[in-house]
CSV table of C-alpha atoms in Angstrom, one decimal:
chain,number,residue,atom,x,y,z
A,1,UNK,CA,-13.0,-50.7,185.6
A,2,UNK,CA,-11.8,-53.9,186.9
A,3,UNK,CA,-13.5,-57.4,186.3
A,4,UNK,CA,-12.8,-61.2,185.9
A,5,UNK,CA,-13.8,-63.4,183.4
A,6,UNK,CA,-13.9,-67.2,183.8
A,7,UNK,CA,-14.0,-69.3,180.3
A,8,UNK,CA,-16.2,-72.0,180.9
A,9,UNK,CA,-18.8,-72.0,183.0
A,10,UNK,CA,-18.4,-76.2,183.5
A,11,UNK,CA,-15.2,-78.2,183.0
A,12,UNK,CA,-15.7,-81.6,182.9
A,13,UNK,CA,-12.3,-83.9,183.3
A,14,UNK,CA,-11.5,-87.9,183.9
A,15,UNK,CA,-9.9,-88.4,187.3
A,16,UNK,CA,-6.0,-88.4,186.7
A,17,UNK,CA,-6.5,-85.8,184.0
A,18,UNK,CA,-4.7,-82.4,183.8
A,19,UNK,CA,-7.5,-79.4,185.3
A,20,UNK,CA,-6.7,-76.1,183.3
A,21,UNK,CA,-9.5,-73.8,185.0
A,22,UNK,CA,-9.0,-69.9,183.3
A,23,UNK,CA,-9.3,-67.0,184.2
A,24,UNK,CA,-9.1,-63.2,183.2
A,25,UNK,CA,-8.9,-59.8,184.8
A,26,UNK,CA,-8.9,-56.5,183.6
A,27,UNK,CA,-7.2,-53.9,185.9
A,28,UNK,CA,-5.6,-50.6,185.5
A,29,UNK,CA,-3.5,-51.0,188.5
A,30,UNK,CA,-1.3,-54.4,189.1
A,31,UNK,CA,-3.9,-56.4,191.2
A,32,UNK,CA,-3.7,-59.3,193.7
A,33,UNK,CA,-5.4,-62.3,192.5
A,34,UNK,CA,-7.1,-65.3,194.2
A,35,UNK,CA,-8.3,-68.6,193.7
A,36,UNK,CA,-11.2,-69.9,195.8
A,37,UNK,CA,-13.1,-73.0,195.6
A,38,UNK,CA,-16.6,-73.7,196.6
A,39,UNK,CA,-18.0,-77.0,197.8
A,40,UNK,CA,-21.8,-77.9,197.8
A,41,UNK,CA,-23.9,-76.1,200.4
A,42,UNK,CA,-20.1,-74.8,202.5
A,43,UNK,CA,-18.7,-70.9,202.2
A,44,UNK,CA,-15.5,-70.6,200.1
A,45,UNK,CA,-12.3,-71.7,200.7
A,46,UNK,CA,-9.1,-70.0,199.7
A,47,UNK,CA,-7.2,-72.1,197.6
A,48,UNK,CA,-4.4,-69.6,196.9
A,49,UNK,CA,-3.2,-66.0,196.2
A,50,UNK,CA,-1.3,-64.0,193.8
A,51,UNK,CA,0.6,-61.0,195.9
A,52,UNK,CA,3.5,-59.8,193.3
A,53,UNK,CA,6.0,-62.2,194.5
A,54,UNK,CA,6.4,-65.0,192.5
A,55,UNK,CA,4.6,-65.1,189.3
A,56,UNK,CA,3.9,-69.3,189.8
A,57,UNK,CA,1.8,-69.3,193.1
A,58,UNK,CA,1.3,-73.0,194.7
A,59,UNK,CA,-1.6,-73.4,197.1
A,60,UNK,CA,-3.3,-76.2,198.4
A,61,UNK,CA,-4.4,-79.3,197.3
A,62,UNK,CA,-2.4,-79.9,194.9
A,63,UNK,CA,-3.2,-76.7,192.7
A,64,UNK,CA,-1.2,-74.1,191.5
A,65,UNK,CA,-1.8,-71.2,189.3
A,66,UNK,CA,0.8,-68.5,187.0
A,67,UNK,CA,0.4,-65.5,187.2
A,68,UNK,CA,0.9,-63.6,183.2
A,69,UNK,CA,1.0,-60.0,183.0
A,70,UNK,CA,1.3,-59.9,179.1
A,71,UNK,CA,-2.1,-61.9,178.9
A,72,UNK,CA,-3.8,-60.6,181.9
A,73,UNK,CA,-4.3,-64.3,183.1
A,74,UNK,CA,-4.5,-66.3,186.4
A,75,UNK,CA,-5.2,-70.0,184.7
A,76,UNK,CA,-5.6,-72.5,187.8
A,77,UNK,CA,-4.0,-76.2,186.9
A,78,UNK,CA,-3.9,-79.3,188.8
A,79,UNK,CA,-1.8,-82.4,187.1
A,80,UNK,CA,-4.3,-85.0,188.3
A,81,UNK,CA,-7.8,-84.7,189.2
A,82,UNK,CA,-9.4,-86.3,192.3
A,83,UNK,CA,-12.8,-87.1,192.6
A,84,UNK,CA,-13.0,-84.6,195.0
A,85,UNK,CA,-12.0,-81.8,193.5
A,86,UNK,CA,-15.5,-81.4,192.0
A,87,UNK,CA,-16.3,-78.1,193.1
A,88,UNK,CA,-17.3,-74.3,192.3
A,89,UNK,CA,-14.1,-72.7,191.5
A,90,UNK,CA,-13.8,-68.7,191.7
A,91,UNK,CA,-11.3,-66.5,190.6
A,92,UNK,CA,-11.2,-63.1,192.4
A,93,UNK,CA,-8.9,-59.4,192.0
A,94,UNK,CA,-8.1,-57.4,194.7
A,95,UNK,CA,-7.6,-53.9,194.0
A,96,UNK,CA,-7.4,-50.7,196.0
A,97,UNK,CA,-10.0,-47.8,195.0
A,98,UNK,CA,-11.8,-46.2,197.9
A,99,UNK,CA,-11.2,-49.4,199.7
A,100,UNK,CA,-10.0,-52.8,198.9
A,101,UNK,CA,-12.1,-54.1,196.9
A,102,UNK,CA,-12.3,-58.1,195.9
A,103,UNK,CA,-14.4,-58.7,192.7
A,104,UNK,CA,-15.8,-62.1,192.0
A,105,UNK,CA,-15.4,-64.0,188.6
A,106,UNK,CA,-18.8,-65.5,188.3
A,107,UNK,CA,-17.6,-69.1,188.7
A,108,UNK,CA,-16.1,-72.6,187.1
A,109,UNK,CA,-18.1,-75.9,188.1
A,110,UNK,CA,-15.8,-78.6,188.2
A,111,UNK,CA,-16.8,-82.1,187.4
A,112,UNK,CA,-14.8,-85.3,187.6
A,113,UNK,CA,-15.2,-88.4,186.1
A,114,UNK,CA,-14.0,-91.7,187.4
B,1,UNK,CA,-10.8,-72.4,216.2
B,2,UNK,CA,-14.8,-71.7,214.8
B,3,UNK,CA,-13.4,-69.0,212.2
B,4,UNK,CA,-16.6,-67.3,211.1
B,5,UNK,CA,-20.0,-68.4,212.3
B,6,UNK,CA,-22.8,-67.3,210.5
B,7,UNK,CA,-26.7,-68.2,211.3
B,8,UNK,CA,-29.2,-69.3,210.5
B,9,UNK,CA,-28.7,-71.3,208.4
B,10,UNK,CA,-31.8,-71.4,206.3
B,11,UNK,CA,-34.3,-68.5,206.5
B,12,UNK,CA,-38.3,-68.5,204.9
B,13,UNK,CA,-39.3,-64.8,205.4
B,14,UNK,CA,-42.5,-63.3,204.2
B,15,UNK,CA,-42.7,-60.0,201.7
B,16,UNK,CA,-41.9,-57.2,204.0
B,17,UNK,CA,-40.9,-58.9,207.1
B,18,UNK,CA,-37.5,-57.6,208.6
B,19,UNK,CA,-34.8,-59.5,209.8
B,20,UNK,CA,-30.9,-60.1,211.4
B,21,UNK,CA,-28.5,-62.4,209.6
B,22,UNK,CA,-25.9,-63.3,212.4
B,23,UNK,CA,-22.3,-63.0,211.9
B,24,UNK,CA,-19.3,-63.8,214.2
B,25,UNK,CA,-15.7,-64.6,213.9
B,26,UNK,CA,-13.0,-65.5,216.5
B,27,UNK,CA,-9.9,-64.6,214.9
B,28,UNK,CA,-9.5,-61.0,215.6
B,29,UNK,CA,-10.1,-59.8,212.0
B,30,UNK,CA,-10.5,-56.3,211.4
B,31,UNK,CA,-11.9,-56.2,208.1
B,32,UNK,CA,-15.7,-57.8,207.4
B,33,UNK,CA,-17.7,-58.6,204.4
B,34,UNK,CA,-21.1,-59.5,203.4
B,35,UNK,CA,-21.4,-60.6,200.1
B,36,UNK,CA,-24.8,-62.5,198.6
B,37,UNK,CA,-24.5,-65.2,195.9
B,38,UNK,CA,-26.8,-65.6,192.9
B,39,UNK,CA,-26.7,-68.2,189.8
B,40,UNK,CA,-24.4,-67.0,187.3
B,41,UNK,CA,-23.2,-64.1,189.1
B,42,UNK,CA,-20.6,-65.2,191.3
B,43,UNK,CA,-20.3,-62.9,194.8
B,44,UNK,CA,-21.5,-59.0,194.9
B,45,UNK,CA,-20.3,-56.9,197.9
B,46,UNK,CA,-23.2,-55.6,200.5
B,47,UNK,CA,-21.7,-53.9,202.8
B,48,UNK,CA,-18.2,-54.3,204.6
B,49,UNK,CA,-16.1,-53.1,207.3
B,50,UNK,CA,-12.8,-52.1,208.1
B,51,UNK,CA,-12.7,-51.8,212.0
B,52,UNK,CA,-15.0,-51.3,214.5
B,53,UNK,CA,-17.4,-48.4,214.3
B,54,UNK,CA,-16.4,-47.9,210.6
B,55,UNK,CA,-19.0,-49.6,207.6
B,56,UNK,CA,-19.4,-48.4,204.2
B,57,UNK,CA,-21.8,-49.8,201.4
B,58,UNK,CA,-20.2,-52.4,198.6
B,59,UNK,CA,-22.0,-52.8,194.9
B,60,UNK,CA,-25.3,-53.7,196.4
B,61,UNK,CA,-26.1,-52.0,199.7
B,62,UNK,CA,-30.1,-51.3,198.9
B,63,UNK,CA,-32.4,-52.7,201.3
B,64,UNK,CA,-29.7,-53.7,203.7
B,65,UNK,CA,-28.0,-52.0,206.8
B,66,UNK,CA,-25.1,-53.1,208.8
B,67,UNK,CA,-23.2,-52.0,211.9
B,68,UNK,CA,-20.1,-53.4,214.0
B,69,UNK,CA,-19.9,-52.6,217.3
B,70,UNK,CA,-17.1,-55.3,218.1
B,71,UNK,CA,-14.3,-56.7,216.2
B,72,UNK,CA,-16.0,-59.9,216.5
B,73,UNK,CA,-19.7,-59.0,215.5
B,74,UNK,CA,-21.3,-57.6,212.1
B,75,UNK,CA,-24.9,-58.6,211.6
B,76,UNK,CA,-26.6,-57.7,208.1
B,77,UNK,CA,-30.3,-56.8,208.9
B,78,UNK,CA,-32.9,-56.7,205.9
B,79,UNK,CA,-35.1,-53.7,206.5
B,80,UNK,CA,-38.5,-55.1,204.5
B,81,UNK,CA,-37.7,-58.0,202.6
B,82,UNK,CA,-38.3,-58.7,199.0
B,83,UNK,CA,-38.4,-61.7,196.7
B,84,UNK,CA,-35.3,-60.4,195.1
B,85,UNK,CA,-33.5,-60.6,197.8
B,86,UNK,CA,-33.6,-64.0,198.1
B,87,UNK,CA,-30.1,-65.5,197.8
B,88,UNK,CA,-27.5,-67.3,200.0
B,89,UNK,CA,-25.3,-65.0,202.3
B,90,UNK,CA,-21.7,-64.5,203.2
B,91,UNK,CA,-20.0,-63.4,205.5
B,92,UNK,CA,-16.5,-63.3,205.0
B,93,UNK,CA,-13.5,-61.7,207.3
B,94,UNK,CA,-9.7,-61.1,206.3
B,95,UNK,CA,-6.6,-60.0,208.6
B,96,UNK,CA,-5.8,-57.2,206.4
B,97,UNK,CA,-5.4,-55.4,203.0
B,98,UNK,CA,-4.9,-58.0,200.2
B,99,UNK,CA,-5.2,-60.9,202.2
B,100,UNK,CA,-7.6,-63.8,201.4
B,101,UNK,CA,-11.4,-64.3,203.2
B,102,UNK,CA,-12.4,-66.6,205.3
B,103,UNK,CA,-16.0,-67.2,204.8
B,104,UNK,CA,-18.9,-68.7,206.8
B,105,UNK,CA,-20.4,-71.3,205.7
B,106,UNK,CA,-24.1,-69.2,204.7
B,107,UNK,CA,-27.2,-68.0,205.0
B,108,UNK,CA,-29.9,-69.3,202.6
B,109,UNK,CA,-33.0,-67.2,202.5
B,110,UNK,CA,-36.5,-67.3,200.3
B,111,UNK,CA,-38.6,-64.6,200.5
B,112,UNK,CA,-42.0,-65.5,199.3
């Protein structure tokens, strides 16, 4: 069965820091992978997608995440963190069974302090 | 460009009462999602839909029906409400297969 892990259900980094936020998926079938972030009280916002292209996938904002077969990983990095990149961060796979089915990570809160 | 509209906002129901969450988008999506969000559990999938006329259930389909008459429409109705369905909703609409959501903005409900 397919599912995402995300290690870390908090991250906490200074502003100007590097943001590594990971994540995991199990599939038996190459997936498509997305990143989604989540501000306070809004819906979420694709931040950027994985579609078999390229394996390094820029989005916006600044973030961009890799895309490794060999460790079944879809880490989302940042070089600098801005204050407001404090968020919910989601990680989700996309993958065809009856239908196309999206399965959520259960989430990454993002802190950053100044 | 209002992308997907969703309301009410914020929703107090009583044990047992029914109710329709409200979902619209504007960008001639076919497929439509309605996904509720719980602490620690990230997104699970109601019900969705792939075109109009045509819903099936997701992960979590119990106590909730759908329909979608238009393209634009899909409201989530909650047959006899329960505290465990309180939650915040989503609705969420995509272009086509494998392509990202655009979600509303949500629908927070307490059912006491």
């Amino acid at each position: 069965a397919q599912s995402v892990t995300q290690l870390g259900s908090h991250v906490s980094v200074s502003e100007g820091a590097l943001v590594l936020l990971r994540c995991n998926y199990s599939s038996s079938v190459p997936p498509y992978l997305f990143w989604y972030v989540q501000y306070p009280n809004q819906g979420l916002q694709l931040l950027l997608k994985y579609t078999s292209a390229a394996t390094l996938v820029k989005g916006i904002n600044g973030f961009e995440a890799e895309f490794k077969k060999s460790e079944t990983s879809f880490h989302l990095t940042k070089p600098s963190a801005h204050m407001s990149d404090a968020a919910e961060y989601f990680c989700a796979v996309s993958v065809w069974t009856s239908y196309d089915k999206v399965i959520f990570g259960p989430g990454t809160s993002l802190s950053v302090i100044p | 460009n209002a992308g997907v509209t969703q309301t009410p906002k914020f929703q107090v129901l009583k044990t047992g009462q029914s109710m329709t969450l409200q979902c619209a988008q504007d960008m001639n999506h076919e497929y439509m999602s309605w996904y509720r969000q719980d602490p620690g559990m990230g997104l699970r999938l109601i019900h969705y839909s792939v075109g109009a006329g045509i819903t099936d259930q997701g992960e979590v389909p119990n106590g909730y029906n759908v329909s979608r008459s238009t393209t634009e429409d899909f409201p989530l109705r909650l047959l006899s409400a329960a505290p465990s369905q309180t939650s915040v909703y989503f609705c969420a609409s995509k272009g086509g297969e494998n392509y990202g959501y655009t979600f509303g903005s949500g629908t927070r409900l307490t059912v006491v």
